[in-house]
mmCIF file of C-alpha atoms in Angstrom:
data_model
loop_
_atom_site.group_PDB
_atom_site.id
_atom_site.type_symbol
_atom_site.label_atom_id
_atom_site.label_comp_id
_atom_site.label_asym_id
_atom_site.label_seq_id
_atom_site.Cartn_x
_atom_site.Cartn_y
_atom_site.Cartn_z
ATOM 1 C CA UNK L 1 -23.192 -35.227 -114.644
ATOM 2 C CA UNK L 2 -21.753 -32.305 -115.888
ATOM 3 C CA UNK L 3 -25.599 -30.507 -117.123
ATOM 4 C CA UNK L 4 -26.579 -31.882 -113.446
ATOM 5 C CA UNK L 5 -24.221 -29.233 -112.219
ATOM 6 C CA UNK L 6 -25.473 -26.907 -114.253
ATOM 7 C CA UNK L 7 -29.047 -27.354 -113.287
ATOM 8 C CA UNK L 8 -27.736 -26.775 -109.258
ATOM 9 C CA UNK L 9 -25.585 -23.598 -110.235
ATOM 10 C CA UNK L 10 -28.427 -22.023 -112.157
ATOM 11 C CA UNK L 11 -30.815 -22.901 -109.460
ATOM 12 C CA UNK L 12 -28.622 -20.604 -106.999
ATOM 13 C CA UNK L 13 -28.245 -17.919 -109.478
ATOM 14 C CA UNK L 14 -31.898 -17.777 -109.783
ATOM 15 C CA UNK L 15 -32.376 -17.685 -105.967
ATOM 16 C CA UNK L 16 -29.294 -15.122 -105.473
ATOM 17 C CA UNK L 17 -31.325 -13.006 -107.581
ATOM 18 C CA UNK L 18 -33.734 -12.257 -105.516
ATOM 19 C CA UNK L 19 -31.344 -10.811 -102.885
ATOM 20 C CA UNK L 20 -29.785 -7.496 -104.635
ATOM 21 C CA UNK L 21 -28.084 -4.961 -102.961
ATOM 22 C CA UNK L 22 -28.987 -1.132 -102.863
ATOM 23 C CA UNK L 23 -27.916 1.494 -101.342
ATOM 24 C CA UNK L 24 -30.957 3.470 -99.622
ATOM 25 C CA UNK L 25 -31.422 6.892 -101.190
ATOM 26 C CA UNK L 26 -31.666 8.609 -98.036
ATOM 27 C CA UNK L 27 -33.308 8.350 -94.651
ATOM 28 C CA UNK L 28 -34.116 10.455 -91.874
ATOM 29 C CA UNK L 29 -34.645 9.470 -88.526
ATOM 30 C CA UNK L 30 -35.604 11.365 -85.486
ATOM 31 C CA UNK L 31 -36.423 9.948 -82.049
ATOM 32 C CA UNK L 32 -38.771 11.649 -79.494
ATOM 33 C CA UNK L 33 -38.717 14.460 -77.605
ATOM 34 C CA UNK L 34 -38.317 14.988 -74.035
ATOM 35 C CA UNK L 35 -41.275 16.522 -71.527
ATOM 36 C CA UNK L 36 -40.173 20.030 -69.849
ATOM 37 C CA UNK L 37 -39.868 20.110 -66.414
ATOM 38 C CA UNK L 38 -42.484 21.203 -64.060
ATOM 39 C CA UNK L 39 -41.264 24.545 -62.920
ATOM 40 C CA UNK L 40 -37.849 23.806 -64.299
ATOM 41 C CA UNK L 41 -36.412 23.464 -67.795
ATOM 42 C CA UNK L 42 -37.313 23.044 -71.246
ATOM 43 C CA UNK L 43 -37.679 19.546 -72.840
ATOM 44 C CA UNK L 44 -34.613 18.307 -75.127
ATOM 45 C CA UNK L 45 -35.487 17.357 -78.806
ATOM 46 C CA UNK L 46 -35.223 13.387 -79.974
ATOM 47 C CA UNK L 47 -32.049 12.497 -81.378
ATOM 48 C CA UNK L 48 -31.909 13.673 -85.197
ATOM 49 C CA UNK L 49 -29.852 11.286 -87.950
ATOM 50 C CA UNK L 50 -29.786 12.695 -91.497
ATOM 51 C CA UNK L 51 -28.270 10.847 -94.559
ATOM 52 C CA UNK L 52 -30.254 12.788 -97.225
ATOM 53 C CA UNK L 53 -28.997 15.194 -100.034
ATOM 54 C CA UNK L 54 -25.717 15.732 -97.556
ATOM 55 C CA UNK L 55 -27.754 17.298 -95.009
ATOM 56 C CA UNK L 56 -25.947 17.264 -92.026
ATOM 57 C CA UNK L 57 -26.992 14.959 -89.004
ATOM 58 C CA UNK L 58 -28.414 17.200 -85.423
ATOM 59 C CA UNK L 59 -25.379 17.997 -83.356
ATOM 60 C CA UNK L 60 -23.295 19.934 -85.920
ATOM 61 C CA UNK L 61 -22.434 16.364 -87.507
ATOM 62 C CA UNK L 62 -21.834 15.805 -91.330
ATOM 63 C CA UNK L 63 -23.954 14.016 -93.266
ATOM 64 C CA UNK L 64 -24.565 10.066 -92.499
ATOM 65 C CA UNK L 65 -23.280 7.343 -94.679
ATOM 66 C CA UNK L 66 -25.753 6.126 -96.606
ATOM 67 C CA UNK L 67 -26.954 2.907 -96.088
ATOM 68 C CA UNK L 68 -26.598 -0.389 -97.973
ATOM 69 C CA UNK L 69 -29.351 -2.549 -97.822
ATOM 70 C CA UNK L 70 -30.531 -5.979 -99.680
ATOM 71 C CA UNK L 71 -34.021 -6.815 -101.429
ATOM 72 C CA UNK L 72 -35.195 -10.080 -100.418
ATOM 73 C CA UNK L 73 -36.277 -11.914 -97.631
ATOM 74 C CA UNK L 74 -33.735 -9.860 -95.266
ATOM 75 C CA UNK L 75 -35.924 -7.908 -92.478
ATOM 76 C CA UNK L 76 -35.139 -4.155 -91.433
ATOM 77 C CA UNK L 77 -36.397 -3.026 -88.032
ATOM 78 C CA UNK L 78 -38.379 0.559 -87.950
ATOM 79 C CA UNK L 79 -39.295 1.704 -84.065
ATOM 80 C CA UNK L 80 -40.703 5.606 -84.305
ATOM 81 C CA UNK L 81 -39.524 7.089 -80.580
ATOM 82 C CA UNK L 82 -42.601 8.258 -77.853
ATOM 83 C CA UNK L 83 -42.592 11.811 -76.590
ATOM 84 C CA UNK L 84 -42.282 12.029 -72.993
ATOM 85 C CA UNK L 85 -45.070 12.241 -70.900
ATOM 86 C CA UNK L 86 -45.812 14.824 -69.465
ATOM 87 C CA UNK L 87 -45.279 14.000 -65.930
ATOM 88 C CA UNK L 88 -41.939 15.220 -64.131
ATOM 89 C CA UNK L 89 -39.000 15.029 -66.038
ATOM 90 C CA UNK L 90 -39.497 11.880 -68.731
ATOM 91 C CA UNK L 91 -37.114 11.192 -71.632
ATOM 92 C CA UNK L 92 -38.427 10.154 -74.965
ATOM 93 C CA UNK L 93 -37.760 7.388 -76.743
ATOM 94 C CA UNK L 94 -35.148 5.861 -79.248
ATOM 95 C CA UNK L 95 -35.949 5.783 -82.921
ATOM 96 C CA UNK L 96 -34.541 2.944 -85.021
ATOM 97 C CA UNK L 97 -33.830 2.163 -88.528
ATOM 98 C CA UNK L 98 -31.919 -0.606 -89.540
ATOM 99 C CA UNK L 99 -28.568 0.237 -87.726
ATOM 100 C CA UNK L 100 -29.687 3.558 -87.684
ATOM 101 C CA UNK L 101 -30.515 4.762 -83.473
ATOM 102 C CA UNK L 102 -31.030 7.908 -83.096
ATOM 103 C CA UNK L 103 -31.654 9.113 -79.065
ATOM 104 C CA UNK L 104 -34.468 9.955 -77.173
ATOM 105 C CA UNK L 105 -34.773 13.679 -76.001
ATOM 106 C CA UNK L 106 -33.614 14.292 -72.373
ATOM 107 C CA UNK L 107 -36.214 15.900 -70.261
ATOM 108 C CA UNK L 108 -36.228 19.476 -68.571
ATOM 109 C CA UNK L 109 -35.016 19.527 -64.966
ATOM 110 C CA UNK L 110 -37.969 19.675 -62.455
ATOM 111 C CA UNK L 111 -38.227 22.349 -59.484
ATOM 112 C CA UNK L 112 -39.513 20.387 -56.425
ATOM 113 C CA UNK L 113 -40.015 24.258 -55.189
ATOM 114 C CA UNK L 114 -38.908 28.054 -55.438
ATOM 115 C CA UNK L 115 -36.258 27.202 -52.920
ATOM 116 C CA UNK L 116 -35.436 23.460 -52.665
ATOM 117 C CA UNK L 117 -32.405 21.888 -54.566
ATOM 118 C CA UNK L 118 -33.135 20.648 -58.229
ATOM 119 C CA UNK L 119 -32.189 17.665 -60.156
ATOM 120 C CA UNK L 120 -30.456 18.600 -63.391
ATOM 121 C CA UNK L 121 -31.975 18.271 -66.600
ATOM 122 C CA UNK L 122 -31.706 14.723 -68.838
ATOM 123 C CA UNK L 123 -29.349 13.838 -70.826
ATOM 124 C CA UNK L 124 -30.499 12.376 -74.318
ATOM 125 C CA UNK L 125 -30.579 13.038 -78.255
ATOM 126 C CA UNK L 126 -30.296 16.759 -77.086
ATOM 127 C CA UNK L 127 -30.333 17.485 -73.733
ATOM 128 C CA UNK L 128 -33.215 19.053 -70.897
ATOM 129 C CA UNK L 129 -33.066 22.702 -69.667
ATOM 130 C CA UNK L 130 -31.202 23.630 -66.824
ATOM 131 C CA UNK L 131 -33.527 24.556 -63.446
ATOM 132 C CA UNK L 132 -32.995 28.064 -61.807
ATOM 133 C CA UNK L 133 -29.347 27.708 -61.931
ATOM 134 C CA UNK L 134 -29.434 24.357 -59.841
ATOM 135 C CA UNK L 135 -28.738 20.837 -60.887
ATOM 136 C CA UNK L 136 -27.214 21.183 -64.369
ATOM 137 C CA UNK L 137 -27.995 21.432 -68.210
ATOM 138 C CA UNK L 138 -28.392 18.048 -70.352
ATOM 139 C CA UNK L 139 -26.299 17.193 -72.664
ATOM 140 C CA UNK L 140 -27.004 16.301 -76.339
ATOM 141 C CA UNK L 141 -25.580 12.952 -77.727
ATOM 142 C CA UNK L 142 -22.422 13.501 -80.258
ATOM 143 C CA UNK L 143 -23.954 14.151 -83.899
ATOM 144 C CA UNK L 144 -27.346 14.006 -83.204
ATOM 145 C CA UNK L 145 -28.532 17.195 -80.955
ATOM 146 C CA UNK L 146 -26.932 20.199 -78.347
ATOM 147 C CA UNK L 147 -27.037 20.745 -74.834
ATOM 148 C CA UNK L 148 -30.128 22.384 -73.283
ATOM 149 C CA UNK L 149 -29.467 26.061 -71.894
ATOM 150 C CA UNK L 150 -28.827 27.087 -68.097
ATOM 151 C CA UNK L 151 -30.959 28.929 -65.620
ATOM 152 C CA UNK L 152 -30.277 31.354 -63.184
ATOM 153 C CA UNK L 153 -31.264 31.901 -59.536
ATOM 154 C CA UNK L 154 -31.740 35.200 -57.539
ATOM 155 C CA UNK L 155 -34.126 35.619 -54.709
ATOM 156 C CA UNK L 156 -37.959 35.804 -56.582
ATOM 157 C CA UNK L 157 -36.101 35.292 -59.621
ATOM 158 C CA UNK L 158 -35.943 31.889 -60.697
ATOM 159 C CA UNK L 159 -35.420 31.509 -64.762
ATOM 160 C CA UNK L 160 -34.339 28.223 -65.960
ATOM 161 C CA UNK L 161 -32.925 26.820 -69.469
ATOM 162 C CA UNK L 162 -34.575 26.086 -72.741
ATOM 163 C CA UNK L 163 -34.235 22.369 -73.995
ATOM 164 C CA UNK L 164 -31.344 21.679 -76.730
ATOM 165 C CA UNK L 165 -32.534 21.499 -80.416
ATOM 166 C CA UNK L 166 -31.381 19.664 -83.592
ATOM 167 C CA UNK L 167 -29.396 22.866 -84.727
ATOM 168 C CA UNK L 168 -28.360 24.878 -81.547
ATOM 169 C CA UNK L 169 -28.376 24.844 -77.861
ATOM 170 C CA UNK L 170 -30.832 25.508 -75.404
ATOM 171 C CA UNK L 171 -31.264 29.270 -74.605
ATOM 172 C CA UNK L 172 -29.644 30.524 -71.598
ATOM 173 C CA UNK L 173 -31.879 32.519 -69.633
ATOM 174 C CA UNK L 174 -31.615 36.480 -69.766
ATOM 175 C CA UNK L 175 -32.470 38.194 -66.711
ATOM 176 C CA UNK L 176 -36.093 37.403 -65.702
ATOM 177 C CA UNK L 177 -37.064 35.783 -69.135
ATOM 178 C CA UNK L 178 -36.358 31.905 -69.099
ATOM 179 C CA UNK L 179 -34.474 30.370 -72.393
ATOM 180 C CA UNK L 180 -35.812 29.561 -75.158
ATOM 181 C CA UNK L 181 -35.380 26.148 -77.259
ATOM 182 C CA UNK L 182 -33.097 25.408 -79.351
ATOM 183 C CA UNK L 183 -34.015 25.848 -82.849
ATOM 184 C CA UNK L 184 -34.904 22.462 -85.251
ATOM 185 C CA UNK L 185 -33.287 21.358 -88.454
ATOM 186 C CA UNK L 186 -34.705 21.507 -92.296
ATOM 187 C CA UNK L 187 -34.642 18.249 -94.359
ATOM 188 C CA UNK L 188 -36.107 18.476 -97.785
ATOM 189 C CA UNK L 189 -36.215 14.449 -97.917
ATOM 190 C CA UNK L 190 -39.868 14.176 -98.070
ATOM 191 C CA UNK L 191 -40.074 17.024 -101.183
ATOM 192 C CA UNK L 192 -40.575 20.335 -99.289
ATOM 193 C CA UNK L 193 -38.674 21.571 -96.562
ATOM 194 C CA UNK L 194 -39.840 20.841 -92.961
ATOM 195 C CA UNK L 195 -37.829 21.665 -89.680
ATOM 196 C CA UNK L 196 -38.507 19.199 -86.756
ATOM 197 C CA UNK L 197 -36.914 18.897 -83.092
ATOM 198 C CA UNK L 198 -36.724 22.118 -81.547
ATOM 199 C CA UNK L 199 -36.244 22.244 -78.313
ATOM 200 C CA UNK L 200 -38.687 22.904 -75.485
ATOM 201 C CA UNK L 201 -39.024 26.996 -73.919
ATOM 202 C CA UNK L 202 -37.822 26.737 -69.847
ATOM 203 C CA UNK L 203 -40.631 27.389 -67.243
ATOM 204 C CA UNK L 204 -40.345 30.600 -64.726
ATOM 205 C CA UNK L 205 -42.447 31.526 -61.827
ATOM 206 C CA UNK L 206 -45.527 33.374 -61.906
ATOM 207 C CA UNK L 207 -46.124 37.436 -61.589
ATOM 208 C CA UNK L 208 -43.865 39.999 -62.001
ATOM 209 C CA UNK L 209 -41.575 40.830 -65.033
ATOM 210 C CA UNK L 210 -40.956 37.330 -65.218
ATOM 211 C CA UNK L 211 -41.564 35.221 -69.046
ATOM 212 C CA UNK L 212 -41.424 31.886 -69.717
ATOM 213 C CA UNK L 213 -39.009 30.784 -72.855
ATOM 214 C CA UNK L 214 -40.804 30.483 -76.050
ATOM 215 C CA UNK L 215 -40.154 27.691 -78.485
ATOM 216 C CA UNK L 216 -37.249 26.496 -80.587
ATOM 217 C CA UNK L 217 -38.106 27.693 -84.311
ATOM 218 C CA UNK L 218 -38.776 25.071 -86.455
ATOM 219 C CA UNK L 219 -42.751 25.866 -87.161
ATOM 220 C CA UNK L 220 -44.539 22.089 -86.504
ATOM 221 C CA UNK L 221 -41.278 20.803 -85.425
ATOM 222 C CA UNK L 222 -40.401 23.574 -82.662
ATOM 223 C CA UNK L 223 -40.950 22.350 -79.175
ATOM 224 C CA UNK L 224 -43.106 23.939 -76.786
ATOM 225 C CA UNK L 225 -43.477 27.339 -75.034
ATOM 226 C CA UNK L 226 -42.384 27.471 -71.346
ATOM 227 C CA UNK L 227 -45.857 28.779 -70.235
ATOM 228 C CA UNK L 228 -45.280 32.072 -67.520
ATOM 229 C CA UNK L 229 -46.640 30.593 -63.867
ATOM 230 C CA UNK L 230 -49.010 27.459 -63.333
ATOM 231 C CA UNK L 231 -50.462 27.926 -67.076
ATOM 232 C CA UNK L 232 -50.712 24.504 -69.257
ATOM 233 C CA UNK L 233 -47.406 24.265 -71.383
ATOM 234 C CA UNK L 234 -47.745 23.762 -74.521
ATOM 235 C CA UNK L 235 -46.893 19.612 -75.941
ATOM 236 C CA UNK L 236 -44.140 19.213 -78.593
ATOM 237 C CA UNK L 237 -45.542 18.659 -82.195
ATOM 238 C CA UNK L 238 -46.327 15.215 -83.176
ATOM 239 C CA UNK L 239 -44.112 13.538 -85.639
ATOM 240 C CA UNK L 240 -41.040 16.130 -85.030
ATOM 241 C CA UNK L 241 -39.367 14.943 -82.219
ATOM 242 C CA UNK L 242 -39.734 18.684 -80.594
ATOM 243 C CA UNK L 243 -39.066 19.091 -76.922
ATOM 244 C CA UNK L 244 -42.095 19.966 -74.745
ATOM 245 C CA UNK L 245 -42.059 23.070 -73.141
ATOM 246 C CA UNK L 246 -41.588 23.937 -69.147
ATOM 247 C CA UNK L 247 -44.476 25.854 -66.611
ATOM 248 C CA UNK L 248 -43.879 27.738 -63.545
ATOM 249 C CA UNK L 249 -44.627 27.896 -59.920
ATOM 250 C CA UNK L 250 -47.272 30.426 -58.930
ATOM 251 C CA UNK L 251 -46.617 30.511 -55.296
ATOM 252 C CA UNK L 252 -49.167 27.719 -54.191
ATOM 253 C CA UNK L 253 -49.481 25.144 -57.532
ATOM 254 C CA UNK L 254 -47.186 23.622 -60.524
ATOM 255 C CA UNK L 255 -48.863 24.014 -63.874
ATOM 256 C CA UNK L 256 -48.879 21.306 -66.287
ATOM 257 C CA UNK L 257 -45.765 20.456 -68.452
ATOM 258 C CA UNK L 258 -45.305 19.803 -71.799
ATOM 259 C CA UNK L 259 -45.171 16.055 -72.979
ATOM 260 C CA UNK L 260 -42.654 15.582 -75.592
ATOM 261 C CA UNK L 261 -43.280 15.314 -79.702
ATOM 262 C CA UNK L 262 -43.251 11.782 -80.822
ATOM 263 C CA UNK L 263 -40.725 11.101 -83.560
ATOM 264 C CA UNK L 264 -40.425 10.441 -87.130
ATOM 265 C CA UNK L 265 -39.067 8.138 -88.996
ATOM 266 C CA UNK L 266 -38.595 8.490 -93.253
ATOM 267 C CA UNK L 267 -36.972 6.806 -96.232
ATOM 268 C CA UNK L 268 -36.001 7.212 -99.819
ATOM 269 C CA UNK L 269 -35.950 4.848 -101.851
ATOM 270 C CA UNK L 270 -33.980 4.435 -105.532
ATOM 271 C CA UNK L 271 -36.185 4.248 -108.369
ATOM 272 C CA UNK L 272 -37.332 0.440 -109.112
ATOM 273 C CA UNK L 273 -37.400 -0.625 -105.582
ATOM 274 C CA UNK L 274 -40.570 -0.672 -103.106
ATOM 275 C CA UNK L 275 -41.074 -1.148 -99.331
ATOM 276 C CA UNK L 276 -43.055 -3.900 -97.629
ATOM 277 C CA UNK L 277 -44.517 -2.843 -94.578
ATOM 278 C CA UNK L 278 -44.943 -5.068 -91.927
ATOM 279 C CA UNK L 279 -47.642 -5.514 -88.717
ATOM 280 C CA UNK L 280 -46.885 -2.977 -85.787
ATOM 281 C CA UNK L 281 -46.303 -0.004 -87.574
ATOM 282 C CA UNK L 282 -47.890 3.099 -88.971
ATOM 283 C CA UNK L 283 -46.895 4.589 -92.755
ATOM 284 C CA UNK L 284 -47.996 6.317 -95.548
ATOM 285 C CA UNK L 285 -45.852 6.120 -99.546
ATOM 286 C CA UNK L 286 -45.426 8.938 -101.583
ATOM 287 C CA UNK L 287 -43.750 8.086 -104.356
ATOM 288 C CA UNK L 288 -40.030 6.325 -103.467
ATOM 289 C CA UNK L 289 -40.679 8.070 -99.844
ATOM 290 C CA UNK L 290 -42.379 5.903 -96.950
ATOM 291 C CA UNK L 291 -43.031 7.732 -93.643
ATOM 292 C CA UNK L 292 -43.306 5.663 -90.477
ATOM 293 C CA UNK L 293 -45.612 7.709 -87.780
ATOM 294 C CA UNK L 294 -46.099 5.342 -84.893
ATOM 295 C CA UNK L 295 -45.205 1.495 -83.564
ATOM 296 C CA UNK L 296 -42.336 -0.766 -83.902
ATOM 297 C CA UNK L 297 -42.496 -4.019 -86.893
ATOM 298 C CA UNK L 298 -39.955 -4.575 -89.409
ATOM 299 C CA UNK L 299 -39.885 -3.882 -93.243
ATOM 300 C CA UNK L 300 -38.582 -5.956 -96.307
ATOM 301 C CA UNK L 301 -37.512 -4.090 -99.906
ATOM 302 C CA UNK L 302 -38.174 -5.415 -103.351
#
């Protein structure tokens, strides 16, 4: 009776074993950016969440707790966040890993017209560029992104607000020349440094002194330019999570607005342990680092 017992406790042993914990090296997840407004403000960048090599999180926040996670059968949920489209003012969407959400960009406030009331820009990861000096600014989400920057309005002077970034605010506008985005933030997590989710440059009308906002810095990851009247603005990067950048009003037309970068979604794993990718998504390995670039499955770690 007694080596009976045995037998069962070893069986569970056995099985237990196959369920270890870990705690996840580091992971970086940012969500996707919002479109710029027609005519109107800049695009906000996606929500940014940082654990890695105490970088600190989008928003001014300290670095994220790293995670503790469990090899076995347990299943992990990975979403990587749209960009906005770039239609009107369209948020992008949440990024997910784990427990880990990070925010969608807000989008940039749209002008309906050089003189008709605005709405204000979105709310979101980091928030959408102010129209003209109507409506208001969007605010970032706590830890995560900053506010997008405020226009100003003066007859045949319309500047608005550059979308909030990972690292600073949306630009303000100064005088005739519309804000600019607010600038990404570096992570080194995939072996080289990279800065993704800048925010979106704010649209201004066409002719004159007038300038549309440029980018938030950030290289790939920067957002786009505001273009100056009904020019094409220019799409946030892929992968980055960058705001998409505002166009004017030339007097008759809206150009086309920026659509927001998709997100990005990237792990580190300890030595010894590998990732199992399920259906749904897209990712490449390097190494202990697995990159998710597009859909929504769930993983599993052995």
């Amino acid at each position: 009776m007694t080596g009976f017992g045995t037998n069962i406790l070893g069986f569970g042993s056995s099985s237990g074993a196959g369920a270890t914990p870990f705690t996840l090296t580091g992971f970086l997840v940012i969500a996707g950016g919002g479109s710029g407004g027609p005519y109107g403000g800049g695009g906000g960048a996606g929500g940014y969440r940082s654990s890695f090599n105490n970088e600190t999180s989008g928003g001014g926040g300290s670095a994220e707790t790293a995670l503790e996670l469990t090899t076995g059968t347990t299943e992990y949920t990975v979403t990587v966040g749209a960009g906005g489209a770039s239609s009107n003012k369209n948020p992008g969407s949440n990024s997910v890993f784990a427990t880990i959400t990070s925010i969608g960009g807000g989008g940039g406030a749209t002008g309906k017209s050089p003189h008709a009331a605005t709405d204000g820009g979105g709310d979101g990861g980091s928030g959408g560029g102010q129209c003209y000096g109507q409506g208001s600014a969007g605010e970032g989400t706590a830890n995560q992104g900053y506010d997008g920057g405020t226009g100003s309005y003066s007859f045949w002077n319309f500047p608005s607000g550059g979308g909030g970034g990972a690292a600073a605010q949306g630009g303000n506008n100064s005088g005739s020349t519309s804000g600019s985005g607010g600038s990404g933030r570096a992570s080194t997590i995939t072996g080289s440094s990279v800065t993704r989710a800048g925010g979106g440059g704010g649209g201004t009308p066409n002719g004159g002194p007038y300038s549309g906002g440029p980018a938030g810095s950030g290289g790939a990851g920067g957002g786009g330019d505001g273009a100056k009247g009904a020019n094409t603005a220019q799409d946030g990067t892929v992968n980055t999570g960058g705001g998409g950048g505002a166009t004017g009003y030339n007097g008759s037309s809206f150009g086309t607005n920026g659509g927001g970068g998709s997100g990005v979604v990237i792990i580190k794993m300890p030595d010894g342990v590998s990732c199992n990718v399920g259906a749904g998504l897209t990712s490449s390995t390097s190494g202990q680092v697995v990159t998710f670039t597009a859909g929504t499955g769930t993983v599993t770690f052995s």
